[in-house]
Short mmCIF file of C-alpha atoms in Angstrom, two decimals:
data_model
loop_
_atom_site.label_atom_id
_atom_site.label_comp_id
_atom_site.label_asym_id
_atom_site.label_seq_id
_atom_site.Cartn_x
_atom_site.Cartn_y
_atom_site.Cartn_z
CA MET J 1 12.27 -19.63 -28.76
CA GLU J 2 12.44 -20.96 -25.10
CA ASN J 3 8.41 -20.77 -23.62
CA THR J 4 8.80 -21.04 -20.22
CA PRO J 5 10.58 -17.73 -17.45
CA ARG J 6 13.98 -17.97 -17.31
CA LEU J 7 12.51 -16.05 -13.78
CA ARG J 8 9.87 -16.82 -11.19
CA VAL J 9 8.42 -13.36 -9.85
CA ALA J 10 7.60 -13.18 -5.90
CA PHE J 11 6.81 -9.52 -4.49
CA TYR J 12 8.58 -7.95 -1.24
CA ARG J 13 6.63 -8.38 1.75
CA SER J 14 7.58 -6.62 4.81
CA GLY J 15 7.91 -7.68 8.34
CA THR J 16 4.12 -7.23 9.22
CA GLY J 17 3.54 -8.76 5.73
CA ARG J 18 2.21 -5.81 3.40
CA GLU J 19 2.78 -6.30 -0.07
CA PRO J 20 3.73 -2.20 -0.94
CA VAL J 21 4.25 -3.04 -4.97
CA ARG J 22 1.73 -6.13 -5.18
CA GLU J 23 -0.34 -2.25 -3.02
CA TRP J 24 1.30 0.40 -5.81
CA LEU J 25 0.32 -2.29 -8.99
CA LYS J 26 -3.72 -2.84 -7.80
CA ALA J 27 -4.28 1.45 -7.17
CA LEU J 28 -3.02 1.25 -11.39
CA PRO J 29 -6.14 2.05 -13.11
CA ARG J 30 -5.88 -1.39 -15.24
CA VAL J 31 -4.48 -1.10 -18.96
CA GLU J 32 -0.96 0.80 -16.59
CA ARG J 33 -0.74 -2.96 -14.59
CA LYS J 34 -1.03 -4.70 -17.86
CA ALA J 35 1.78 -2.63 -19.61
CA ILE J 36 4.04 -3.29 -16.39
CA GLY J 37 2.55 -7.02 -16.33
CA GLU J 38 4.06 -7.38 -19.36
CA GLU J 39 7.07 -5.98 -19.12
CA ILE J 40 7.88 -7.21 -16.06
CA LYS J 41 6.96 -11.26 -18.68
CA THR J 42 9.69 -9.25 -20.56
CA VAL J 43 12.12 -9.68 -18.28
CA GLN J 44 10.81 -12.31 -16.66
CA PHE J 45 10.94 -14.82 -20.03
CA GLY J 46 14.84 -12.27 -21.79
CA TRP J 47 16.33 -11.66 -18.20
CA PRO J 48 19.89 -11.00 -18.44
CA LEU J 49 18.41 -7.56 -20.44
CA GLY J 50 19.60 -4.48 -20.59
CA MET J 51 18.78 -0.70 -21.64
CA PRO J 52 16.28 0.94 -22.21
CA LEU J 53 13.80 -1.95 -20.75
CA VAL J 54 16.21 -3.16 -17.57
CA ARG J 55 18.97 -1.20 -15.63
CA LYS J 56 21.81 -1.92 -13.52
CA MET J 57 22.17 0.49 -10.35
CA GLU J 58 24.68 -1.02 -8.44
CA PRO J 59 25.04 -4.32 -8.09
CA GLU J 60 22.33 -7.13 -6.66
CA LEU J 61 19.39 -3.73 -7.82
CA TRP J 62 18.26 -3.02 -11.32
CA GLU J 63 15.35 -0.83 -12.48
CA VAL J 64 12.64 -2.75 -14.80
CA ARG J 65 11.06 0.69 -17.23
CA ILE J 66 7.70 1.50 -18.41
CA ARG J 67 6.97 4.19 -20.02
CA HIS J 68 3.09 5.79 -18.18
CA GLY J 69 1.10 8.46 -19.29
CA ASP J 70 2.37 10.54 -16.02
CA GLY J 71 6.56 9.58 -16.30
CA ILE J 72 8.36 6.72 -16.24
CA ALA J 73 6.73 3.54 -13.89
CA ARG J 74 9.66 2.12 -12.92
CA ILE J 75 9.71 -0.97 -9.95
CA PHE J 76 13.47 -2.19 -8.72
CA PHE J 77 14.38 -5.88 -8.30
CA THR J 78 16.58 -8.59 -6.68
CA LEU J 79 16.95 -11.43 -8.12
CA GLU J 80 17.40 -14.72 -5.19
CA GLY J 81 18.45 -17.34 -7.30
CA ASP J 82 16.05 -17.78 -10.25
CA VAL J 83 13.31 -15.12 -9.02
CA MET J 84 12.61 -11.69 -9.94
CA VAL J 85 12.03 -10.04 -6.45
CA LEU J 86 9.86 -6.22 -6.68
CA LEU J 87 11.44 -4.81 -3.52
CA HIS J 88 10.09 -1.31 -4.69
CA ALA J 89 7.97 0.81 -6.93
CA PHE J 90 7.30 4.69 -7.96
CA ILE J 91 6.73 6.40 -10.92
CA LYS J 92 9.19 9.47 -12.12
CA LYS J 93 8.93 12.69 -12.92
CA GLY J 94 12.11 14.44 -12.82
CA ARG J 95 15.57 12.99 -14.98
CA LYS J 96 16.98 11.36 -11.82
CA THR J 97 15.87 9.06 -9.63
CA PRO J 98 14.72 10.69 -6.45
CA LYS J 99 17.39 9.94 -4.19
CA LYS J 100 14.05 8.13 -1.44
CA GLU J 101 12.84 6.15 -3.32
CA LEU J 102 16.36 4.73 -4.27
CA ALA J 103 16.93 5.49 -0.44
CA LEU J 104 13.66 3.00 0.46
CA ALA J 105 15.01 -0.06 -2.55
CA ARG J 106 18.49 0.03 -0.71
CA LYS J 107 16.45 -1.16 2.48
CA ARG J 108 14.41 -3.79 0.96
CA LEU J 109 17.06 -5.13 -0.41
CA ALA J 110 19.44 -5.29 2.67
CA GLN J 111 16.62 -6.92 4.09
CA VAL J 112 15.69 -9.46 1.45
CA LYS J 113 19.50 -10.39 1.51
CA GLY J 114 19.72 -10.65 5.54
CA ARG J 115 16.78 -13.98 5.00
CA LYS J 116 19.57 -15.82 3.58
#
């Protein structure tokens, strides 16, 4: 088994320098941060992956799905070469992905792709 990651991880950074996914992660309890970190690491080393861990939402946009105490944590990401850019994260409590969460991920995706 290969012991080097196939993907590097980067956090989306806003125009003001904020990293919303990093901030979201830091606000979680340590145990949950560790569990989410392990799943992101699984994606890094095992890419490409599919369900149940990774789901392609649309072209250039995927989500990592992680069981969480209150529901399922979702982290939207895109790829820039061999870099997994974490765009947006939230806790999903219902069956459908809320439109506002997907819209925010799409907005950040467009910003990331527009910087090329």
